[in-house]
Amino acid sequence: MPIPEDVTGDEIDKDVRQELQSLPKTLAEDVAKNLVMVARLIDEEPERAYGYSRVALRLASRVAAVREAAGFAAYATQKYSEALAEFRAARRMTGTVDLWPMMADCERGLGRPEKALDMAGAPEVQKLDKAGQVEMRLVAAGARRDMDQLDAAIVTLQSPELASSSVQPWTARLRYAYADALLAVGRESEAREWFAKAVEADRDGSTDASDRLAELDGVEFVDALDEDEDEAEVPAEAAAEPAKADADTSESAGANDGDTESAATAEDDGDKD
């Protein structure tokens, strides 16, 4: 797959660059460039990101960072079985538990929420950092909802991290998930409160909390472009009416002229007689 000229491979994280040092220099550069493309495209064009991840995987399948990138790209394109296999491979290579929540969420994607809940209660969760534990809580709550255990999902999300007033990278998503769970059981006023709190914490637009809040408040957004187009169409239609009226008037006048001419001809013929 083509690599843009502005991509050098130096953009990757230093830890990943260090992993790639086990490869020949030229090969390491090629893999690095493909990994840069994965990171660049995964949010907006996940299918293309997936394509670059497969190239990197073909070039360096024994590098943990490559297997992890391939897992995230597969996950972004909802290829959950493939993503789970790649995450497991990366975990075996590194021995870390960082990918445990993602692996559990893949189980959800594969229709196995019970397995995700089992993983949420596993010893590995205690080894996760705070961000990982919050992510695991989100996955567990999602699994509860998959199983129609809506009240249990709400309880799962209730935590010191949710109650904290400090804003962390996970805060907006945690508050959003809680608001959504409350709304699912009909607790609309509480849901509105938590969607508003999610908006306050969502500094990078990672959720659509503002849209959900507006929806609850009955606010309807109008596309300015569509509005302009509608306004442009009205004068055109209005202009068509006078034109039609002018045409009708013209036809009427023509008919009157014809009647006048016929009368004048008849009068001349009378004079001749």
PDB file of C-alpha atoms in Angstrom:
ATOM      1  CA  MET A   1       0.000   0.000   0.000  1.00  0.00           C
ATOM      2  CA  PRO A   2       1.297   3.499  -0.831  1.00  0.00           C
ATOM      3  CA  ILE A   3       3.012   5.498   1.898  1.00  0.00           C
ATOM      4  CA  PRO A   4       2.773   9.325   1.699  1.00  0.00           C
ATOM      5  CA  GLU A   5       6.093  11.125   1.287  1.00  0.00           C
ATOM      6  CA  ASP A   6       5.671  13.011   4.561  1.00  0.00           C
ATOM      7  CA  VAL A   7       5.703   9.734   6.549  1.00  0.00           C
ATOM      8  CA  THR A   8       9.232   8.854   7.654  1.00  0.00           C
ATOM      9  CA  GLY A   9       8.576   6.271  10.363  1.00  0.00           C
ATOM     10  CA  ASP A  10      10.231   8.457  12.980  1.00  0.00           C
ATOM     11  CA  GLU A  11       6.763   9.494  14.183  1.00  0.00           C
ATOM     12  CA  ILE A  12       6.227   6.268  16.115  1.00  0.00           C
ATOM     13  CA  ASP A  13       6.582   5.989  19.873  1.00  0.00           C
ATOM     14  CA  LYS A  14      10.138   5.509  21.126  1.00  0.00           C
ATOM     15  CA  ASP A  15       9.230   2.221  22.822  1.00  0.00           C
ATOM     16  CA  VAL A  16       7.927   0.840  19.527  1.00  0.00           C
ATOM     17  CA  ARG A  17      11.024   2.109  17.749  1.00  0.00           C
ATOM     18  CA  GLN A  18      13.131   0.249  20.260  1.00  0.00           C
ATOM     19  CA  GLU A  19      11.191  -2.975  19.564  1.00  0.00           C
ATOM     20  CA  LEU A  20      11.832  -2.572  15.852  1.00  0.00           C
ATOM     21  CA  GLN A  21      15.587  -2.421  16.406  1.00  0.00           C
ATOM     22  CA  SER A  22      15.598  -6.205  16.341  1.00  0.00           C
ATOM     23  CA  LEU A  23      14.854  -5.973  12.603  1.00  0.00           C
ATOM     24  CA  PRO A  24      17.211  -5.056   9.745  1.00  0.00           C
ATOM     25  CA  LYS A  25      17.283  -1.287   9.306  1.00  0.00           C
ATOM     26  CA  THR A  26      15.417  -1.084   5.994  1.00  0.00           C
ATOM     27  CA  LEU A  27      12.782  -3.538   7.164  1.00  0.00           C
ATOM     28  CA  ALA A  28      12.374  -1.657  10.440  1.00  0.00           C
ATOM     29  CA  GLU A  29      11.782   1.577   8.509  1.00  0.00           C
ATOM     30  CA  ASP A  30       9.129  -0.030   6.321  1.00  0.00           C
ATOM     31  CA  VAL A  31       7.327  -1.501   9.322  1.00  0.00           C
ATOM     32  CA  ALA A  32       7.503   1.808  11.167  1.00  0.00           C
ATOM     33  CA  LYS A  33       5.939   3.680   8.246  1.00  0.00           C
ATOM     34  CA  ASN A  34       3.067   1.219   8.070  1.00  0.00           C
ATOM     35  CA  LEU A  35       2.495   1.532  11.805  1.00  0.00           C
ATOM     36  CA  VAL A  36       2.400   5.315  11.447  1.00  0.00           C
ATOM     37  CA  MET A  37      -0.302   4.934   8.799  1.00  0.00           C
ATOM     38  CA  VAL A  38      -2.312   2.668  11.101  1.00  0.00           C
ATOM     39  CA  ALA A  39      -2.221   5.272  13.860  1.00  0.00           C
ATOM     40  CA  ARG A  40      -3.034   8.077  11.424  1.00  0.00           C
ATOM     41  CA  LEU A  41      -6.070   6.386   9.846  1.00  0.00           C
ATOM     42  CA  ILE A  42      -7.593   4.173  12.517  1.00  0.00           C
ATOM     43  CA  ASP A  43     -10.160   6.714  13.745  1.00  0.00           C
ATOM     44  CA  GLU A  44     -11.343   8.158  10.434  1.00  0.00           C
ATOM     45  CA  GLU A  45     -10.592   5.382   7.921  1.00  0.00           C
ATOM     46  CA  PRO A  46     -10.363   2.116   9.870  1.00  0.00           C
ATOM     47  CA  GLU A  47     -10.516  -0.113   6.786  1.00  0.00           C
ATOM     48  CA  ARG A  48      -7.432   1.546   5.307  1.00  0.00           C
ATOM     49  CA  ALA A  49      -5.722   1.380   8.695  1.00  0.00           C
ATOM     50  CA  TYR A  50      -6.473  -2.326   8.754  1.00  0.00           C
ATOM     51  CA  GLY A  51      -4.829  -2.718   5.339  1.00  0.00           C
ATOM     52  CA  TYR A  52      -1.617  -1.088   6.552  1.00  0.00           C
ATOM     53  CA  SER A  53      -1.668  -3.213   9.704  1.00  0.00           C
ATOM     54  CA  ARG A  54      -1.747  -6.353   7.574  1.00  0.00           C
ATOM     55  CA  VAL A  55       1.301  -5.175   5.665  1.00  0.00           C
ATOM     56  CA  ALA A  56       3.182  -4.549   8.913  1.00  0.00           C
ATOM     57  CA  LEU A  57       2.065  -7.935  10.201  1.00  0.00           C
ATOM     58  CA  ARG A  58       3.353  -9.650   7.082  1.00  0.00           C
ATOM     59  CA  LEU A  59       6.709  -7.940   7.489  1.00  0.00           C
ATOM     60  CA  ALA A  60       7.222  -8.403  11.234  1.00  0.00           C
ATOM     61  CA  SER A  61       4.772 -10.761  12.896  1.00  0.00           C
ATOM     62  CA  ARG A  62       7.190 -11.483  15.736  1.00  0.00           C
ATOM     63  CA  VAL A  63       7.167  -7.911  17.018  1.00  0.00           C
ATOM     64  CA  ALA A  64       4.661  -7.371  19.836  1.00  0.00           C
ATOM     65  CA  ALA A  65       3.906  -3.768  18.844  1.00  0.00           C
ATOM     66  CA  VAL A  66       2.966  -4.952  15.368  1.00  0.00           C
ATOM     67  CA  ARG A  67       0.620  -7.627  16.739  1.00  0.00           C
ATOM     68  CA  GLU A  68      -0.960  -5.035  19.032  1.00  0.00           C
ATOM     69  CA  ALA A  69      -1.456  -2.546  16.182  1.00  0.00           C
ATOM     70  CA  ALA A  70      -2.981  -5.316  14.068  1.00  0.00           C
ATOM     71  CA  GLY A  71      -5.332  -6.102  16.951  1.00  0.00           C
ATOM     72  CA  PHE A  72      -6.513  -2.528  17.298  1.00  0.00           C
ATOM     73  CA  ALA A  73      -7.032  -2.196  13.542  1.00  0.00           C
ATOM     74  CA  ALA A  74      -9.049  -5.424  13.447  1.00  0.00           C
ATOM     75  CA  TYR A  75     -11.060  -4.259  16.460  1.00  0.00           C
ATOM     76  CA  ALA A  76     -11.816  -0.939  14.753  1.00  0.00           C
ATOM     77  CA  THR A  77     -13.261  -2.823  11.791  1.00  0.00           C
ATOM     78  CA  GLN A  78     -15.272  -5.156  14.057  1.00  0.00           C
ATOM     79  CA  LYS A  79     -13.180  -8.205  13.197  1.00  0.00           C
ATOM     80  CA  TYR A  80     -13.348  -9.301  16.810  1.00  0.00           C
ATOM     81  CA  SER A  81     -12.092 -12.855  16.436  1.00  0.00           C
ATOM     82  CA  GLU A  82      -9.011 -11.640  14.584  1.00  0.00           C
ATOM     83  CA  ALA A  83      -8.485  -8.792  17.057  1.00  0.00           C
ATOM     84  CA  LEU A  84      -8.675 -11.186  20.002  1.00  0.00           C
ATOM     85  CA  ALA A  85      -6.083 -13.473  18.423  1.00  0.00           C
ATOM     86  CA  GLU A  86      -3.689 -10.569  17.880  1.00  0.00           C
ATOM     87  CA  PHE A  87      -4.174  -9.196  21.400  1.00  0.00           C
ATOM     88  CA  ARG A  88      -3.499 -12.630  22.856  1.00  0.00           C
ATOM     89  CA  ALA A  89      -0.346 -12.940  20.778  1.00  0.00           C
ATOM     90  CA  ALA A  90       0.882  -9.522  21.913  1.00  0.00           C
ATOM     91  CA  ARG A  91       0.164 -10.436  25.545  1.00  0.00           C
ATOM     92  CA  ARG A  92       2.139 -13.678  25.251  1.00  0.00           C
ATOM     93  CA  MET A  93       5.085 -11.751  23.820  1.00  0.00           C
ATOM     94  CA  THR A  94       5.117  -9.011  26.436  1.00  0.00           C
ATOM     95  CA  GLY A  95       3.741 -10.781  29.495  1.00  0.00           C
ATOM     96  CA  THR A  96       1.725  -7.663  30.407  1.00  0.00           C
ATOM     97  CA  VAL A  97      -2.013  -7.378  31.130  1.00  0.00           C
ATOM     98  CA  ASP A  98      -2.558  -3.993  29.473  1.00  0.00           C
ATOM     99  CA  LEU A  99      -4.727  -5.472  26.717  1.00  0.00           C
ATOM    100  CA  TRP A 100      -6.971  -7.428  29.083  1.00  0.00           C
ATOM    101  CA  PRO A 101      -9.960  -5.007  28.815  1.00  0.00           C
ATOM    102  CA  MET A 102      -9.732  -5.000  25.016  1.00  0.00           C
ATOM    103  CA  MET A 103      -9.650  -8.787  24.971  1.00  0.00           C
ATOM    104  CA  ALA A 104     -12.760  -8.856  27.186  1.00  0.00           C
ATOM    105  CA  ASP A 105     -14.532  -6.414  24.889  1.00  0.00           C
ATOM    106  CA  CYS A 106     -13.710  -8.641  21.924  1.00  0.00           C
ATOM    107  CA  GLU A 107     -15.518 -11.421  23.780  1.00  0.00           C
ATOM    108  CA  ARG A 108     -18.536  -9.120  23.939  1.00  0.00           C
ATOM    109  CA  GLY A 109     -18.224  -8.435  20.230  1.00  0.00           C
ATOM    110  CA  LEU A 110     -18.264 -12.173  19.605  1.00  0.00           C
ATOM    111  CA  GLY A 111     -21.522 -12.511  21.527  1.00  0.00           C
ATOM    112  CA  ARG A 112     -19.960 -13.906  24.702  1.00  0.00           C
ATOM    113  CA  PRO A 113     -20.753 -11.338  27.441  1.00  0.00           C
ATOM    114  CA  GLU A 114     -20.540 -14.031  30.126  1.00  0.00           C
ATOM    115  CA  LYS A 115     -16.895 -14.589  29.191  1.00  0.00           C
ATOM    116  CA  ALA A 116     -16.266 -10.836  29.408  1.00  0.00           C
ATOM    117  CA  LEU A 117     -17.727 -10.813  32.936  1.00  0.00           C
ATOM    118  CA  ASP A 118     -15.525 -13.736  33.921  1.00  0.00           C
ATOM    119  CA  MET A 119     -12.513 -11.750  32.735  1.00  0.00           C
ATOM    120  CA  ALA A 120     -13.703  -8.710  34.716  1.00  0.00           C
ATOM    121  CA  GLY A 121     -13.404 -10.774  37.882  1.00  0.00           C
ATOM    122  CA  ALA A 122     -10.037 -12.321  37.039  1.00  0.00           C
ATOM    123  CA  PRO A 123      -6.819 -11.592  39.023  1.00  0.00           C
ATOM    124  CA  GLU A 124      -5.356  -9.842  35.975  1.00  0.00           C
ATOM    125  CA  VAL A 125      -7.662  -6.867  36.595  1.00  0.00           C
ATOM    126  CA  GLN A 126      -5.858  -6.066  39.848  1.00  0.00           C
ATOM    127  CA  LYS A 127      -2.635  -5.699  37.893  1.00  0.00           C
ATOM    128  CA  LEU A 128      -4.088  -3.028  35.611  1.00  0.00           C
ATOM    129  CA  ASP A 129      -3.366   0.654  36.160  1.00  0.00           C
ATOM    130  CA  LYS A 130      -6.233   3.001  37.011  1.00  0.00           C
ATOM    131  CA  ALA A 131      -7.096   3.682  33.361  1.00  0.00           C
ATOM    132  CA  GLY A 132      -7.171  -0.055  32.649  1.00  0.00           C
ATOM    133  CA  GLN A 133      -9.419  -0.741  35.632  1.00  0.00           C
ATOM    134  CA  VAL A 134     -11.882   1.930  34.526  1.00  0.00           C
ATOM    135  CA  GLU A 135     -11.847   0.475  31.007  1.00  0.00           C
ATOM    136  CA  MET A 136     -12.550  -2.962  32.471  1.00  0.00           C
ATOM    137  CA  ARG A 137     -15.469  -1.520  34.431  1.00  0.00           C
ATOM    138  CA  LEU A 138     -16.906  -0.049  31.228  1.00  0.00           C
ATOM    139  CA  VAL A 139     -16.591  -3.398  29.481  1.00  0.00           C
ATOM    140  CA  ALA A 140     -18.252  -5.213  32.393  1.00  0.00           C
ATOM    141  CA  ALA A 141     -21.145  -2.747  32.411  1.00  0.00           C
ATOM    142  CA  GLY A 142     -21.540  -3.232  28.678  1.00  0.00           C
ATOM    143  CA  ALA A 143     -21.640  -6.996  29.177  1.00  0.00           C
ATOM    144  CA  ARG A 144     -24.373  -6.577  31.795  1.00  0.00           C
ATOM    145  CA  ARG A 145     -26.413  -4.567  29.313  1.00  0.00           C
ATOM    146  CA  ASP A 146     -25.809  -7.207  26.639  1.00  0.00           C
ATOM    147  CA  MET A 147     -27.462  -9.640  29.032  1.00  0.00           C
ATOM    148  CA  ASP A 148     -30.359  -7.222  29.760  1.00  0.00           C
ATOM    149  CA  GLN A 149     -29.141  -6.744  33.326  1.00  0.00           C
ATOM    150  CA  LEU A 150     -29.687  -2.990  33.180  1.00  0.00           C
ATOM    151  CA  ASP A 151     -29.762  -2.259  36.915  1.00  0.00           C
ATOM    152  CA  ALA A 152     -26.612  -4.315  37.390  1.00  0.00           C
ATOM    153  CA  ALA A 153     -24.921  -2.247  34.691  1.00  0.00           C
ATOM    154  CA  ILE A 154     -25.704   0.919  36.645  1.00  0.00           C
ATOM    155  CA  VAL A 155     -24.285  -0.561  39.853  1.00  0.00           C
ATOM    156  CA  THR A 156     -21.159  -1.725  38.000  1.00  0.00           C
ATOM    157  CA  LEU A 157     -20.404   1.831  36.893  1.00  0.00           C
ATOM    158  CA  GLN A 158     -20.864   3.335  40.359  1.00  0.00           C
ATOM    159  CA  SER A 159     -17.317   3.816  41.619  1.00  0.00           C
ATOM    160  CA  PRO A 160     -14.944   6.321  43.217  1.00  0.00           C
ATOM    161  CA  GLU A 161     -13.793   7.288  39.711  1.00  0.00           C
ATOM    162  CA  LEU A 162     -17.370   8.161  38.739  1.00  0.00           C
ATOM    163  CA  ALA A 163     -17.941  10.167  41.905  1.00  0.00           C
ATOM    164  CA  SER A 164     -14.647  12.065  41.608  1.00  0.00           C
ATOM    165  CA  SER A 165     -14.809  15.709  40.549  1.00  0.00           C
ATOM    166  CA  SER A 166     -11.356  15.578  38.961  1.00  0.00           C
ATOM    167  CA  VAL A 167     -11.212  15.142  35.199  1.00  0.00           C
ATOM    168  CA  GLN A 168      -9.106  12.270  33.906  1.00  0.00           C
ATOM    169  CA  PRO A 169      -8.773  10.883  30.355  1.00  0.00           C
ATOM    170  CA  TRP A 170     -11.487   8.324  31.109  1.00  0.00           C
ATOM    171  CA  THR A 171     -13.912  10.638  32.958  1.00  0.00           C
ATOM    172  CA  ALA A 172     -16.093  11.691  30.008  1.00  0.00           C
ATOM    173  CA  ARG A 173     -16.601   8.123  28.794  1.00  0.00           C
ATOM    174  CA  LEU A 174     -17.375   6.844  32.285  1.00  0.00           C
ATOM    175  CA  ARG A 175     -19.944   9.572  32.934  1.00  0.00           C
ATOM    176  CA  TYR A 176     -21.436   9.054  29.484  1.00  0.00           C
ATOM    177  CA  ALA A 177     -21.820   5.305  30.027  1.00  0.00           C
ATOM    178  CA  TYR A 178     -23.492   5.947  33.379  1.00  0.00           C
ATOM    179  CA  ALA A 179     -25.894   8.486  31.859  1.00  0.00           C
ATOM    180  CA  ASP A 180     -26.756   6.098  29.045  1.00  0.00           C
ATOM    181  CA  ALA A 181     -27.394   3.272  31.511  1.00  0.00           C
ATOM    182  CA  LEU A 182     -29.681   5.501  33.578  1.00  0.00           C
ATOM    183  CA  LEU A 183     -31.609   6.486  30.481  1.00  0.00           C
ATOM    184  CA  ALA A 184     -32.039   2.835  29.529  1.00  0.00           C
ATOM    185  CA  VAL A 185     -34.056   2.238  32.728  1.00  0.00           C
ATOM    186  CA  GLY A 186     -36.107   5.427  32.354  1.00  0.00           C
ATOM    187  CA  ARG A 187     -34.313   7.606  34.904  1.00  0.00           C
ATOM    188  CA  GLU A 188     -34.317  10.544  32.516  1.00  0.00           C
ATOM    189  CA  SER A 189     -33.666  13.444  34.902  1.00  0.00           C
ATOM    190  CA  GLU A 190     -30.626  11.680  36.381  1.00  0.00           C
ATOM    191  CA  ALA A 191     -29.440  10.755  32.897  1.00  0.00           C
ATOM    192  CA  ARG A 192     -29.640  14.387  31.844  1.00  0.00           C
ATOM    193  CA  GLU A 193     -27.531  15.394  34.851  1.00  0.00           C
ATOM    194  CA  TRP A 194     -24.817  12.887  33.985  1.00  0.00           C
ATOM    195  CA  PHE A 195     -24.821  13.693  30.280  1.00  0.00           C
ATOM    196  CA  ALA A 196     -24.208  17.331  31.327  1.00  0.00           C
ATOM    197  CA  LYS A 197     -21.320  16.189  33.534  1.00  0.00           C
ATOM    198  CA  ALA A 198     -19.932  14.179  30.621  1.00  0.00           C
ATOM    199  CA  VAL A 199     -20.031  17.288  28.434  1.00  0.00           C
ATOM    200  CA  GLU A 200     -18.027  19.187  31.063  1.00  0.00           C
ATOM    201  CA  ALA A 201     -15.322  16.520  31.023  1.00  0.00           C
ATOM    202  CA  ASP A 202     -15.313  15.836  27.270  1.00  0.00           C
ATOM    203  CA  ARG A 203     -12.526  18.166  26.214  1.00  0.00           C
ATOM    204  CA  ASP A 204     -11.584  16.335  23.022  1.00  0.00           C
ATOM    205  CA  GLY A 205     -15.043  15.366  21.776  1.00  0.00           C
ATOM    206  CA  SER A 206     -14.625  11.666  22.459  1.00  0.00           C
ATOM    207  CA  THR A 207     -18.374  11.240  23.053  1.00  0.00           C
ATOM    208  CA  ASP A 208     -21.590  12.676  21.611  1.00  0.00           C
ATOM    209  CA  ALA A 209     -22.753  13.711  25.083  1.00  0.00           C
ATOM    210  CA  SER A 210     -23.660  17.225  23.927  1.00  0.00           C
ATOM    211  CA  ASP A 211     -25.979  15.823  21.253  1.00  0.00           C
ATOM    212  CA  ARG A 212     -27.606  13.437  23.726  1.00  0.00           C
ATOM    213  CA  LEU A 213     -28.117  16.278  26.186  1.00  0.00           C
ATOM    214  CA  ALA A 214     -29.683  18.468  23.507  1.00  0.00           C
ATOM    215  CA  GLU A 215     -31.964  15.605  22.508  1.00  0.00           C
ATOM    216  CA  LEU A 216     -33.201  15.265  26.082  1.00  0.00           C
ATOM    217  CA  ASP A 217     -33.808  19.023  26.199  1.00  0.00           C
ATOM    218  CA  GLY A 218     -35.836  18.862  22.991  1.00  0.00           C
ATOM    219  CA  VAL A 219     -33.376  20.942  21.000  1.00  0.00           C
ATOM    220  CA  GLU A 220     -33.525  20.314  17.255  1.00  0.00           C
ATOM    221  CA  PHE A 221     -30.485  21.163  15.167  1.00  0.00           C
ATOM    222  CA  VAL A 222     -30.979  22.499  11.648  1.00  0.00           C
ATOM    223  CA  ASP A 223     -28.298  22.141   9.018  1.00  0.00           C
ATOM    224  CA  ALA A 224     -27.390  25.678   7.968  1.00  0.00           C
ATOM    225  CA  LEU A 225     -26.536  24.521   4.461  1.00  0.00           C
ATOM    226  CA  ASP A 226     -29.950  22.914   4.000  1.00  0.00           C
ATOM    227  CA  GLU A 227     -31.607  26.053   5.356  1.00  0.00           C
ATOM    228  CA  ASP A 228     -29.757  28.229   2.846  1.00  0.00           C
ATOM    229  CA  GLU A 229     -30.778  25.920   0.030  1.00  0.00           C
ATOM    230  CA  ASP A 230     -34.426  26.104   1.109  1.00  0.00           C
ATOM    231  CA  GLU A 231     -34.276  29.885   1.176  1.00  0.00           C
ATOM    232  CA  ALA A 232     -32.750  29.906  -2.280  1.00  0.00           C
ATOM    233  CA  GLU A 233     -35.583  27.756  -3.626  1.00  0.00           C
ATOM    234  CA  VAL A 234     -38.395  30.004  -2.335  1.00  0.00           C
ATOM    235  CA  PRO A 235     -37.624  33.054  -4.531  1.00  0.00           C
ATOM    236  CA  ALA A 236     -37.341  30.767  -7.543  1.00  0.00           C
ATOM    237  CA  GLU A 237     -40.803  29.379  -6.894  1.00  0.00           C
ATOM    238  CA  ALA A 238     -42.161  32.834  -6.154  1.00  0.00           C
ATOM    239  CA  ALA A 239     -40.681  34.129  -9.392  1.00  0.00           C
ATOM    240  CA  ALA A 240     -42.392  31.377 -11.296  1.00  0.00           C
ATOM    241  CA  GLU A 241     -45.833  32.551 -10.153  1.00  0.00           C
ATOM    242  CA  PRO A 242     -45.596  36.108 -11.620  1.00  0.00           C
ATOM    243  CA  ALA A 243     -44.197  34.589 -14.795  1.00  0.00           C
ATOM    244  CA  LYS A 244     -47.218  32.329 -15.022  1.00  0.00           C
ATOM    245  CA  ALA A 245     -49.503  35.254 -14.246  1.00  0.00           C
ATOM    246  CA  ASP A 246     -47.846  37.318 -16.974  1.00  0.00           C
ATOM    247  CA  ALA A 247     -48.331  34.454 -19.385  1.00  0.00           C
ATOM    248  CA  ASP A 248     -51.993  34.187 -18.451  1.00  0.00           C
ATOM    249  CA  THR A 249     -52.440  37.946 -18.822  1.00  0.00           C
ATOM    250  CA  SER A 250     -50.736  37.859 -22.190  1.00  0.00           C
ATOM    251  CA  GLU A 251     -52.976  35.063 -23.385  1.00  0.00           C
ATOM    252  CA  SER A 252     -56.041  36.922 -22.127  1.00  0.00           C
ATOM    253  CA  ALA A 253     -54.937  40.105 -23.841  1.00  0.00           C
ATOM    254  CA  GLY A 254     -54.327  38.196 -27.055  1.00  0.00           C
ATOM    255  CA  ALA A 255     -57.814  36.738 -26.882  1.00  0.00           C
ATOM    256  CA  ASN A 256     -59.295  40.202 -26.325  1.00  0.00           C
ATOM    257  CA  ASP A 257     -57.338  41.578 -29.238  1.00  0.00           C
ATOM    258  CA  GLY A 258     -58.716  38.771 -31.365  1.00  0.00           C
ATOM    259  CA  ASP A 259     -62.272  39.605 -30.307  1.00  0.00           C
ATOM    260  CA  THR A 260     -61.755  43.277 -31.079  1.00  0.00           C
ATOM    261  CA  GLU A 261     -60.352  42.477 -34.476  1.00  0.00           C
ATOM    262  CA  SER A 262     -63.303  40.195 -35.264  1.00  0.00           C
ATOM    263  CA  ALA A 263     -65.771  42.870 -34.227  1.00  0.00           C
ATOM    264  CA  ALA A 264     -64.051  45.474 -36.361  1.00  0.00           C
ATOM    265  CA  THR A 265     -64.122  43.136 -39.372  1.00  0.00           C
ATOM    266  CA  ALA A 266     -67.803  42.465 -38.876  1.00  0.00           C
ATOM    267  CA  GLU A 267     -68.498  46.222 -38.714  1.00  0.00           C
ATOM    268  CA  ASP A 268     -66.603  46.819 -41.952  1.00  0.00           C
ATOM    269  CA  ASP A 269     -68.577  44.073 -43.645  1.00  0.00           C
ATOM    270  CA  GLY A 270     -71.810  45.726 -42.441  1.00  0.00           C
ATOM    271  CA  ASP A 271     -70.750  49.054 -43.930  1.00  0.00           C
ATOM    272  CA  LYS A 272     -70.048  47.386 -47.214  1.00  0.00           C
ATOM    273  CA  ASP A 273     -73.471  45.884 -47.274  1.00  0.00           C
TER     274      ASP A 273
END
